[in-house]
Amino acid sequence: MFRYDGKFFRVLEVVTAFFQLNILWLLLCIPVITIFPATVAMYCVTRQWILHKDYSVIRPFFQFFKENLKQSFGLGILWIVFSGLFFLDLMLLKNVGSFQYILLPVLFLMGLLILFTSIFIFPTIANFKVNWLNAIKNSLFFSIRYLLTTLTGILYIGLMALILFKWPITFLFIFSLGAYSIYFLCHRVFTKINLVKSS
């Protein structure tokens, strides 16, 4: 006789939620220009999971996508422009002769700041109601102030890339799992900040 097992169905609910969120994100990323709004929506959903233990996906995902569409779309364009200029400068570095030894440290620092800020940018937008300029400033501050969290987030991304490379089938859930893991890290930082403000 079939016996209802609450823990089993809870685990099944969580696994299904990660799969649904991952597929929704992949589908919304297909137009390319919607990658940033889709990613913000994914982080907003993972925030809801962590704060409220509510593992609903479809309705909140589209709600967050719509709410953050304008801001995250503009931020996405800005991020693409900065990243594009960075990689263009790297490609042209060999053509500037000995001057490259001066530019290389500058570009390295620029790339490091972009990478650091990228760890916090989506969790910051998901957690705080701020414009894109303040989101960038806060993300940069958080990434430097809480360097261990930033480095752990980078390690997570590297681990995700390795898992995806070795087992491509993990693309069905690896992105939502990564977003959850990184937001969980950043959420601990946000909690510390709120505790300091309230004290």
mmCIF file with all atom_site columns, C-alpha atoms in Angstrom:
data_model
loop_
_atom_site.group_PDB
_atom_site.id
_atom_site.type_symbol
_atom_site.label_atom_id
_atom_site.label_alt_id
_atom_site.label_comp_id
_atom_site.label_asym_id
_atom_site.label_entity_id
_atom_site.label_seq_id
_atom_site.pdbx_PDB_ins_code
_atom_site.Cartn_x
_atom_site.Cartn_y
_atom_site.Cartn_z
_atom_site.occupancy
_atom_site.B_iso_or_equiv
_atom_site.pdbx_formal_charge
_atom_site.auth_seq_id
_atom_site.auth_comp_id
_atom_site.auth_asym_id
_atom_site.auth_atom_id
_atom_site.pdbx_PDB_model_num
ATOM 1   C CA . MET A 1 1   ? 0.000  0.000  0.000   1.00 0.00 ? 1   MET A CA 1
ATOM 2   C CA . PHE A 1 2   ? 1.312  3.449  -0.929  1.00 0.00 ? 2   PHE A CA 1
ATOM 3   C CA . ARG A 1 3   ? 2.320  5.503  2.114   1.00 0.00 ? 3   ARG A CA 1
ATOM 4   C CA . TYR A 1 4   ? 2.453  9.291  1.927   1.00 0.00 ? 4   TYR A CA 1
ATOM 5   C CA . ASP A 1 5   ? 5.945  10.494 2.748   1.00 0.00 ? 5   ASP A CA 1
ATOM 6   C CA . GLY A 1 6   ? 6.020  14.242 3.411   1.00 0.00 ? 6   GLY A CA 1
ATOM 7   C CA . LYS A 1 7   ? 9.824  14.496 3.213   1.00 0.00 ? 7   LYS A CA 1
ATOM 8   C CA . PHE A 1 8   ? 9.960  12.686 -0.124  1.00 0.00 ? 8   PHE A CA 1
ATOM 9   C CA . PHE A 1 9   ? 7.377  14.994 -1.700  1.00 0.00 ? 9   PHE A CA 1
ATOM 10  C CA . ARG A 1 10  ? 9.140  18.029 -0.239  1.00 0.00 ? 10  ARG A CA 1
ATOM 11  C CA . VAL A 1 11  ? 12.405 16.957 -1.874  1.00 0.00 ? 11  VAL A CA 1
ATOM 12  C CA . LEU A 1 12  ? 10.547 16.268 -5.115  1.00 0.00 ? 12  LEU A CA 1
ATOM 13  C CA . GLU A 1 13  ? 8.983  19.736 -4.945  1.00 0.00 ? 13  GLU A CA 1
ATOM 14  C CA . VAL A 1 14  ? 12.387 21.382 -4.524  1.00 0.00 ? 14  VAL A CA 1
ATOM 15  C CA . VAL A 1 15  ? 14.004 19.383 -7.345  1.00 0.00 ? 15  VAL A CA 1
ATOM 16  C CA . THR A 1 16  ? 11.095 20.195 -9.655  1.00 0.00 ? 16  THR A CA 1
ATOM 17  C CA . ALA A 1 17  ? 11.326 23.881 -8.734  1.00 0.00 ? 17  ALA A CA 1
ATOM 18  C CA . PHE A 1 18  ? 15.024 24.020 -9.659  1.00 0.00 ? 18  PHE A CA 1
ATOM 19  C CA . PHE A 1 19  ? 14.298 22.282 -12.964 1.00 0.00 ? 19  PHE A CA 1
ATOM 20  C CA . GLN A 1 20  ? 11.366 24.586 -13.821 1.00 0.00 ? 20  GLN A CA 1
ATOM 21  C CA . LEU A 1 21  ? 13.306 27.733 -12.941 1.00 0.00 ? 21  LEU A CA 1
ATOM 22  C CA . ASN A 1 22  ? 16.292 26.589 -14.983 1.00 0.00 ? 22  ASN A CA 1
ATOM 23  C CA . ILE A 1 23  ? 14.170 25.839 -18.068 1.00 0.00 ? 23  ILE A CA 1
ATOM 24  C CA . LEU A 1 24  ? 12.294 29.147 -17.784 1.00 0.00 ? 24  LEU A CA 1
ATOM 25  C CA . TRP A 1 25  ? 15.573 31.027 -17.566 1.00 0.00 ? 25  TRP A CA 1
ATOM 26  C CA . LEU A 1 26  ? 17.006 29.210 -20.595 1.00 0.00 ? 26  LEU A CA 1
ATOM 27  C CA . LEU A 1 27  ? 13.875 29.913 -22.658 1.00 0.00 ? 27  LEU A CA 1
ATOM 28  C CA . LEU A 1 28  ? 13.858 33.610 -21.732 1.00 0.00 ? 28  LEU A CA 1
ATOM 29  C CA . CYS A 1 29  ? 17.566 33.860 -22.596 1.00 0.00 ? 29  CYS A CA 1
ATOM 30  C CA . ILE A 1 30  ? 17.007 32.692 -26.183 1.00 0.00 ? 30  ILE A CA 1
ATOM 31  C CA . PRO A 1 31  ? 16.318 36.235 -27.498 1.00 0.00 ? 31  PRO A CA 1
ATOM 32  C CA . VAL A 1 32  ? 19.740 37.177 -25.969 1.00 0.00 ? 32  VAL A CA 1
ATOM 33  C CA . ILE A 1 33  ? 18.629 40.750 -25.218 1.00 0.00 ? 33  ILE A CA 1
ATOM 34  C CA . THR A 1 34  ? 16.498 39.405 -22.362 1.00 0.00 ? 34  THR A CA 1
ATOM 35  C CA . ILE A 1 35  ? 19.346 37.588 -20.595 1.00 0.00 ? 35  ILE A CA 1
ATOM 36  C CA . PHE A 1 36  ? 19.722 40.228 -17.885 1.00 0.00 ? 36  PHE A CA 1
ATOM 37  C CA . PRO A 1 37  ? 15.984 40.562 -17.079 1.00 0.00 ? 37  PRO A CA 1
ATOM 38  C CA . ALA A 1 38  ? 15.676 36.765 -17.038 1.00 0.00 ? 38  ALA A CA 1
ATOM 39  C CA . THR A 1 39  ? 18.675 36.439 -14.719 1.00 0.00 ? 39  THR A CA 1
ATOM 40  C CA . VAL A 1 40  ? 17.340 39.090 -12.342 1.00 0.00 ? 40  VAL A CA 1
ATOM 41  C CA . ALA A 1 41  ? 13.989 37.262 -12.271 1.00 0.00 ? 41  ALA A CA 1
ATOM 42  C CA . MET A 1 42  ? 15.773 33.990 -11.498 1.00 0.00 ? 42  MET A CA 1
ATOM 43  C CA . TYR A 1 43  ? 17.613 35.564 -8.566  1.00 0.00 ? 43  TYR A CA 1
ATOM 44  C CA . CYS A 1 44  ? 14.382 37.130 -7.295  1.00 0.00 ? 44  CYS A CA 1
ATOM 45  C CA . VAL A 1 45  ? 12.749 33.695 -7.290  1.00 0.00 ? 45  VAL A CA 1
ATOM 46  C CA . THR A 1 46  ? 15.682 32.141 -5.410  1.00 0.00 ? 46  THR A CA 1
ATOM 47  C CA . ARG A 1 47  ? 15.429 34.993 -2.896  1.00 0.00 ? 47  ARG A CA 1
ATOM 48  C CA . GLN A 1 48  ? 11.787 34.082 -2.379  1.00 0.00 ? 48  GLN A CA 1
ATOM 49  C CA . TRP A 1 49  ? 12.779 30.462 -1.803  1.00 0.00 ? 49  TRP A CA 1
ATOM 50  C CA . ILE A 1 50  ? 15.387 31.396 0.799   1.00 0.00 ? 50  ILE A CA 1
ATOM 51  C CA . LEU A 1 51  ? 13.278 33.966 2.662   1.00 0.00 ? 51  LEU A CA 1
ATOM 52  C CA . HIS A 1 52  ? 9.833  32.380 2.522   1.00 0.00 ? 52  HIS A CA 1
ATOM 53  C CA . LYS A 1 53  ? 10.489 28.710 1.718   1.00 0.00 ? 53  LYS A CA 1
ATOM 54  C CA . ASP A 1 54  ? 7.960  29.175 -1.090  1.00 0.00 ? 54  ASP A CA 1
ATOM 55  C CA . TYR A 1 55  ? 9.053  27.084 -4.064  1.00 0.00 ? 55  TYR A CA 1
ATOM 56  C CA . SER A 1 56  ? 6.536  28.382 -6.588  1.00 0.00 ? 56  SER A CA 1
ATOM 57  C CA . VAL A 1 57  ? 8.209  29.291 -9.880  1.00 0.00 ? 57  VAL A CA 1
ATOM 58  C CA . ILE A 1 58  ? 6.218  30.227 -12.968 1.00 0.00 ? 58  ILE A CA 1
ATOM 59  C CA . ARG A 1 59  ? 3.977  33.039 -11.722 1.00 0.00 ? 59  ARG A CA 1
ATOM 60  C CA . PRO A 1 60  ? 6.616  34.809 -9.577  1.00 0.00 ? 60  PRO A CA 1
ATOM 61  C CA . PHE A 1 61  ? 9.243  34.426 -12.310 1.00 0.00 ? 61  PHE A CA 1
ATOM 62  C CA . PHE A 1 62  ? 7.166  36.319 -14.873 1.00 0.00 ? 62  PHE A CA 1
ATOM 63  C CA . GLN A 1 63  ? 6.095  38.844 -12.261 1.00 0.00 ? 63  GLN A CA 1
ATOM 64  C CA . PHE A 1 64  ? 9.718  39.610 -11.360 1.00 0.00 ? 64  PHE A CA 1
ATOM 65  C CA . PHE A 1 65  ? 10.689 39.582 -15.037 1.00 0.00 ? 65  PHE A CA 1
ATOM 66  C CA . LYS A 1 66  ? 8.088  42.248 -15.784 1.00 0.00 ? 66  LYS A CA 1
ATOM 67  C CA . GLU A 1 67  ? 8.918  44.345 -12.707 1.00 0.00 ? 67  GLU A CA 1
ATOM 68  C CA . ASN A 1 68  ? 12.651 44.454 -13.452 1.00 0.00 ? 68  ASN A CA 1
ATOM 69  C CA . LEU A 1 69  ? 12.528 44.476 -17.248 1.00 0.00 ? 69  LEU A CA 1
ATOM 70  C CA . LYS A 1 70  ? 13.326 48.141 -17.831 1.00 0.00 ? 70  LYS A CA 1
ATOM 71  C CA . GLN A 1 71  ? 16.087 48.527 -15.237 1.00 0.00 ? 71  GLN A CA 1
ATOM 72  C CA . SER A 1 72  ? 17.816 45.205 -15.867 1.00 0.00 ? 72  SER A CA 1
ATOM 73  C CA . PHE A 1 73  ? 17.597 45.620 -19.648 1.00 0.00 ? 73  PHE A CA 1
ATOM 74  C CA . GLY A 1 74  ? 19.417 48.956 -19.440 1.00 0.00 ? 74  GLY A CA 1
ATOM 75  C CA . LEU A 1 75  ? 21.956 47.529 -17.033 1.00 0.00 ? 75  LEU A CA 1
ATOM 76  C CA . GLY A 1 76  ? 22.506 44.581 -19.359 1.00 0.00 ? 76  GLY A CA 1
ATOM 77  C CA . ILE A 1 77  ? 23.314 46.867 -22.276 1.00 0.00 ? 77  ILE A CA 1
ATOM 78  C CA . LEU A 1 78  ? 25.730 48.847 -20.101 1.00 0.00 ? 78  LEU A CA 1
ATOM 79  C CA . TRP A 1 79  ? 27.403 45.646 -18.888 1.00 0.00 ? 79  TRP A CA 1
ATOM 80  C CA . ILE A 1 80  ? 27.764 44.323 -22.439 1.00 0.00 ? 80  ILE A CA 1
ATOM 81  C CA . VAL A 1 81  ? 29.316 47.609 -23.609 1.00 0.00 ? 81  VAL A CA 1
ATOM 82  C CA . PHE A 1 82  ? 31.860 47.668 -20.761 1.00 0.00 ? 82  PHE A CA 1
ATOM 83  C CA . SER A 1 83  ? 32.695 43.976 -21.156 1.00 0.00 ? 83  SER A CA 1
ATOM 84  C CA . GLY A 1 84  ? 32.966 44.384 -24.935 1.00 0.00 ? 84  GLY A CA 1
ATOM 85  C CA . LEU A 1 85  ? 35.354 47.319 -24.576 1.00 0.00 ? 85  LEU A CA 1
ATOM 86  C CA . PHE A 1 86  ? 37.407 45.335 -22.100 1.00 0.00 ? 86  PHE A CA 1
ATOM 87  C CA . PHE A 1 87  ? 37.837 42.349 -24.428 1.00 0.00 ? 87  PHE A CA 1
ATOM 88  C CA . LEU A 1 88  ? 38.445 44.641 -27.412 1.00 0.00 ? 88  LEU A CA 1
ATOM 89  C CA . ASP A 1 89  ? 41.248 46.343 -25.508 1.00 0.00 ? 89  ASP A CA 1
ATOM 90  C CA . LEU A 1 90  ? 42.720 42.937 -24.689 1.00 0.00 ? 90  LEU A CA 1
ATOM 91  C CA . MET A 1 91  ? 42.676 41.953 -28.358 1.00 0.00 ? 91  MET A CA 1
ATOM 92  C CA . LEU A 1 92  ? 44.373 45.200 -29.387 1.00 0.00 ? 92  LEU A CA 1
ATOM 93  C CA . LEU A 1 93  ? 46.956 45.016 -26.625 1.00 0.00 ? 93  LEU A CA 1
ATOM 94  C CA . LYS A 1 94  ? 49.589 43.344 -28.814 1.00 0.00 ? 94  LYS A CA 1
ATOM 95  C CA . ASN A 1 95  ? 49.464 46.224 -31.289 1.00 0.00 ? 95  ASN A CA 1
ATOM 96  C CA . VAL A 1 96  ? 50.547 48.952 -28.878 1.00 0.00 ? 96  VAL A CA 1
ATOM 97  C CA . GLY A 1 97  ? 54.155 47.814 -28.454 1.00 0.00 ? 97  GLY A CA 1
ATOM 98  C CA . SER A 1 98  ? 55.869 48.426 -25.138 1.00 0.00 ? 98  SER A CA 1
ATOM 99  C CA . PHE A 1 99  ? 52.873 50.482 -24.024 1.00 0.00 ? 99  PHE A CA 1
ATOM 100 C CA . GLN A 1 100 ? 51.103 47.182 -23.357 1.00 0.00 ? 100 GLN A CA 1
ATOM 101 C CA . TYR A 1 101 ? 53.097 46.754 -20.144 1.00 0.00 ? 101 TYR A CA 1
ATOM 102 C CA . ILE A 1 102 ? 51.394 49.883 -18.808 1.00 0.00 ? 102 ILE A CA 1
ATOM 103 C CA . LEU A 1 103 ? 47.932 48.993 -20.074 1.00 0.00 ? 103 LEU A CA 1
ATOM 104 C CA . LEU A 1 104 ? 48.015 45.360 -18.949 1.00 0.00 ? 104 LEU A CA 1
ATOM 105 C CA . PRO A 1 105 ? 47.794 46.086 -15.192 1.00 0.00 ? 105 PRO A CA 1
ATOM 106 C CA . VAL A 1 106 ? 45.015 48.617 -15.843 1.00 0.00 ? 106 VAL A CA 1
ATOM 107 C CA . LEU A 1 107 ? 43.033 46.110 -17.890 1.00 0.00 ? 107 LEU A CA 1
ATOM 108 C CA . PHE A 1 108 ? 43.663 43.406 -15.308 1.00 0.00 ? 108 PHE A CA 1
ATOM 109 C CA . LEU A 1 109 ? 42.263 45.641 -12.562 1.00 0.00 ? 109 LEU A CA 1
ATOM 110 C CA . MET A 1 110 ? 39.310 46.583 -14.770 1.00 0.00 ? 110 MET A CA 1
ATOM 111 C CA . GLY A 1 111 ? 38.528 42.932 -15.493 1.00 0.00 ? 111 GLY A CA 1
ATOM 112 C CA . LEU A 1 112 ? 38.841 42.062 -11.809 1.00 0.00 ? 112 LEU A CA 1
ATOM 113 C CA . LEU A 1 113 ? 36.391 44.813 -10.825 1.00 0.00 ? 113 LEU A CA 1
ATOM 114 C CA . ILE A 1 114 ? 33.894 43.669 -13.485 1.00 0.00 ? 114 ILE A CA 1
ATOM 115 C CA . LEU A 1 115 ? 34.167 40.073 -12.263 1.00 0.00 ? 115 LEU A CA 1
ATOM 116 C CA . PHE A 1 116 ? 33.850 41.042 -8.588  1.00 0.00 ? 116 PHE A CA 1
ATOM 117 C CA . THR A 1 117 ? 30.860 43.313 -9.217  1.00 0.00 ? 117 THR A CA 1
ATOM 118 C CA . SER A 1 118 ? 29.170 40.613 -11.306 1.00 0.00 ? 118 SER A CA 1
ATOM 119 C CA . ILE A 1 119 ? 28.995 38.301 -8.266  1.00 0.00 ? 119 ILE A CA 1
ATOM 120 C CA . PHE A 1 120 ? 26.823 40.757 -6.326  1.00 0.00 ? 120 PHE A CA 1
ATOM 121 C CA . ILE A 1 121 ? 24.970 42.643 -9.064  1.00 0.00 ? 121 ILE A CA 1
ATOM 122 C CA . PHE A 1 122 ? 22.014 40.262 -9.506  1.00 0.00 ? 122 PHE A CA 1
ATOM 123 C CA . PRO A 1 123 ? 21.524 39.498 -5.789  1.00 0.00 ? 123 PRO A CA 1
ATOM 124 C CA . THR A 1 124 ? 21.704 43.256 -5.081  1.00 0.00 ? 124 THR A CA 1
ATOM 125 C CA . ILE A 1 125 ? 19.009 44.070 -7.636  1.00 0.00 ? 125 ILE A CA 1
ATOM 126 C CA . ALA A 1 126 ? 16.884 41.207 -6.324  1.00 0.00 ? 126 ALA A CA 1
ATOM 127 C CA . ASN A 1 127 ? 17.215 42.315 -2.697  1.00 0.00 ? 127 ASN A CA 1
ATOM 128 C CA . PHE A 1 128 ? 17.259 46.121 -2.847  1.00 0.00 ? 128 PHE A CA 1
ATOM 129 C CA . LYS A 1 129 ? 14.943 48.514 -4.666  1.00 0.00 ? 129 LYS A CA 1
ATOM 130 C CA . VAL A 1 130 ? 17.653 50.725 -6.170  1.00 0.00 ? 130 VAL A CA 1
ATOM 131 C CA . ASN A 1 131 ? 18.400 52.162 -9.599  1.00 0.00 ? 131 ASN A CA 1
ATOM 132 C CA . TRP A 1 132 ? 21.052 50.622 -11.807 1.00 0.00 ? 132 TRP A CA 1
ATOM 133 C CA . LEU A 1 133 ? 23.741 53.135 -10.809 1.00 0.00 ? 133 LEU A CA 1
ATOM 134 C CA . ASN A 1 134 ? 23.315 52.443 -7.090  1.00 0.00 ? 134 ASN A CA 1
ATOM 135 C CA . ALA A 1 135 ? 23.110 48.716 -7.836  1.00 0.00 ? 135 ALA A CA 1
ATOM 136 C CA . ILE A 1 136 ? 26.561 48.871 -9.474  1.00 0.00 ? 136 ILE A CA 1
ATOM 137 C CA . LYS A 1 137 ? 28.044 51.025 -6.694  1.00 0.00 ? 137 LYS A CA 1
ATOM 138 C CA . ASN A 1 138 ? 26.633 48.809 -3.943  1.00 0.00 ? 138 ASN A CA 1
ATOM 139 C CA . SER A 1 139 ? 27.706 45.619 -5.716  1.00 0.00 ? 139 SER A CA 1
ATOM 140 C CA . LEU A 1 140 ? 31.259 46.897 -6.096  1.00 0.00 ? 140 LEU A CA 1
ATOM 141 C CA . PHE A 1 141 ? 31.355 47.927 -2.438  1.00 0.00 ? 141 PHE A CA 1
ATOM 142 C CA . PHE A 1 142 ? 29.969 44.581 -1.250  1.00 0.00 ? 142 PHE A CA 1
ATOM 143 C CA . SER A 1 143 ? 32.366 42.619 -3.455  1.00 0.00 ? 143 SER A CA 1
ATOM 144 C CA . ILE A 1 144 ? 35.419 44.372 -1.994  1.00 0.00 ? 144 ILE A CA 1
ATOM 145 C CA . ARG A 1 145 ? 34.166 44.665 1.588   1.00 0.00 ? 145 ARG A CA 1
ATOM 146 C CA . TYR A 1 146 ? 33.190 40.992 1.702   1.00 0.00 ? 146 TYR A CA 1
ATOM 147 C CA . LEU A 1 147 ? 36.016 39.629 -0.407  1.00 0.00 ? 147 LEU A CA 1
ATOM 148 C CA . LEU A 1 148 ? 35.765 36.065 0.918   1.00 0.00 ? 148 LEU A CA 1
ATOM 149 C CA . THR A 1 149 ? 32.136 35.880 -0.208  1.00 0.00 ? 149 THR A CA 1
ATOM 150 C CA . THR A 1 150 ? 33.137 37.238 -3.615  1.00 0.00 ? 150 THR A CA 1
ATOM 151 C CA . LEU A 1 151 ? 35.935 34.698 -4.044  1.00 0.00 ? 151 LEU A CA 1
ATOM 152 C CA . THR A 1 152 ? 33.619 31.886 -2.943  1.00 0.00 ? 152 THR A CA 1
ATOM 153 C CA . GLY A 1 153 ? 31.080 33.009 -5.547  1.00 0.00 ? 153 GLY A CA 1
ATOM 154 C CA . ILE A 1 154 ? 33.767 32.976 -8.238  1.00 0.00 ? 154 ILE A CA 1
ATOM 155 C CA . LEU A 1 155 ? 34.765 29.489 -7.085  1.00 0.00 ? 155 LEU A CA 1
ATOM 156 C CA . TYR A 1 156 ? 31.128 28.374 -7.419  1.00 0.00 ? 156 TYR A CA 1
ATOM 157 C CA . ILE A 1 157 ? 30.982 29.698 -10.980 1.00 0.00 ? 157 ILE A CA 1
ATOM 158 C CA . GLY A 1 158 ? 34.209 27.905 -11.864 1.00 0.00 ? 158 GLY A CA 1
ATOM 159 C CA . LEU A 1 159 ? 32.867 24.694 -10.346 1.00 0.00 ? 159 LEU A CA 1
ATOM 160 C CA . MET A 1 160 ? 29.615 25.071 -12.283 1.00 0.00 ? 160 MET A CA 1
ATOM 161 C CA . ALA A 1 161 ? 31.549 25.527 -15.532 1.00 0.00 ? 161 ALA A CA 1
ATOM 162 C CA . LEU A 1 162 ? 33.607 22.413 -14.795 1.00 0.00 ? 162 LEU A CA 1
ATOM 163 C CA . ILE A 1 163 ? 30.516 20.313 -13.988 1.00 0.00 ? 163 ILE A CA 1
ATOM 164 C CA . LEU A 1 164 ? 28.757 21.563 -17.108 1.00 0.00 ? 164 LEU A CA 1
ATOM 165 C CA . PHE A 1 165 ? 31.797 20.755 -19.237 1.00 0.00 ? 165 PHE A CA 1
ATOM 166 C CA . LYS A 1 166 ? 32.125 17.203 -17.862 1.00 0.00 ? 166 LYS A CA 1
ATOM 167 C CA . TRP A 1 167 ? 28.383 16.441 -17.713 1.00 0.00 ? 167 TRP A CA 1
ATOM 168 C CA . PRO A 1 168 ? 26.512 18.575 -20.271 1.00 0.00 ? 168 PRO A CA 1
ATOM 169 C CA . ILE A 1 169 ? 23.166 17.112 -19.166 1.00 0.00 ? 169 ILE A CA 1
ATOM 170 C CA . THR A 1 170 ? 23.454 19.231 -16.011 1.00 0.00 ? 170 THR A CA 1
ATOM 171 C CA . PHE A 1 171 ? 22.414 22.266 -18.089 1.00 0.00 ? 171 PHE A CA 1
ATOM 172 C CA . LEU A 1 172 ? 18.871 21.236 -17.082 1.00 0.00 ? 172 LEU A CA 1
ATOM 173 C CA . PHE A 1 173 ? 19.384 22.511 -13.532 1.00 0.00 ? 173 PHE A CA 1
ATOM 174 C CA . ILE A 1 174 ? 22.928 23.857 -13.045 1.00 0.00 ? 174 ILE A CA 1
ATOM 175 C CA . PHE A 1 175 ? 22.106 27.536 -13.687 1.00 0.00 ? 175 PHE A CA 1
ATOM 176 C CA . SER A 1 176 ? 19.250 27.779 -11.188 1.00 0.00 ? 176 SER A CA 1
ATOM 177 C CA . LEU A 1 177 ? 21.323 25.837 -8.646  1.00 0.00 ? 177 LEU A CA 1
ATOM 178 C CA . GLY A 1 178 ? 24.209 28.251 -9.189  1.00 0.00 ? 178 GLY A CA 1
ATOM 179 C CA . ALA A 1 179 ? 21.932 31.283 -8.794  1.00 0.00 ? 179 ALA A CA 1
ATOM 180 C CA . TYR A 1 180 ? 20.562 29.840 -5.561  1.00 0.00 ? 180 TYR A CA 1
ATOM 181 C CA . SER A 1 181 ? 24.047 29.140 -4.215  1.00 0.00 ? 181 SER A CA 1
ATOM 182 C CA . ILE A 1 182 ? 25.367 32.613 -5.026  1.00 0.00 ? 182 ILE A CA 1
ATOM 183 C CA . TYR A 1 183 ? 22.279 34.362 -3.680  1.00 0.00 ? 183 TYR A CA 1
ATOM 184 C CA . PHE A 1 184 ? 22.542 32.301 -0.495  1.00 0.00 ? 184 PHE A CA 1
ATOM 185 C CA . LEU A 1 185 ? 26.105 33.578 -0.047  1.00 0.00 ? 185 LEU A CA 1
ATOM 186 C CA . CYS A 1 186 ? 25.098 37.190 -0.714  1.00 0.00 ? 186 CYS A CA 1
ATOM 187 C CA . HIS A 1 187 ? 22.024 36.895 1.513   1.00 0.00 ? 187 HIS A CA 1
ATOM 188 C CA . ARG A 1 188 ? 24.289 36.317 4.504   1.00 0.00 ? 188 ARG A CA 1
ATOM 189 C CA . VAL A 1 189 ? 26.043 39.595 3.667   1.00 0.00 ? 189 VAL A CA 1
ATOM 190 C CA . PHE A 1 190 ? 22.721 41.426 3.339   1.00 0.00 ? 190 PHE A CA 1
ATOM 191 C CA . THR A 1 191 ? 21.626 40.014 6.707   1.00 0.00 ? 191 THR A CA 1
ATOM 192 C CA . LYS A 1 192 ? 24.808 41.315 8.350   1.00 0.00 ? 192 LYS A CA 1
ATOM 193 C CA . ILE A 1 193 ? 24.244 44.751 6.831   1.00 0.00 ? 193 ILE A CA 1
ATOM 194 C CA . ASN A 1 194 ? 20.635 44.858 8.068   1.00 0.00 ? 194 ASN A CA 1
ATOM 195 C CA . LEU A 1 195 ? 21.751 43.818 11.566  1.00 0.00 ? 195 LEU A CA 1
ATOM 196 C CA . VAL A 1 196 ? 24.336 46.617 11.644  1.00 0.00 ? 196 VAL A CA 1
ATOM 197 C CA . LYS A 1 197 ? 21.747 49.163 10.475  1.00 0.00 ? 197 LYS A CA 1
ATOM 198 C CA . SER A 1 198 ? 19.212 48.067 13.093  1.00 0.00 ? 198 SER A CA 1
ATOM 199 C CA . SER A 1 199 ? 21.718 48.066 15.978  1.00 0.00 ? 199 SER A CA 1
#
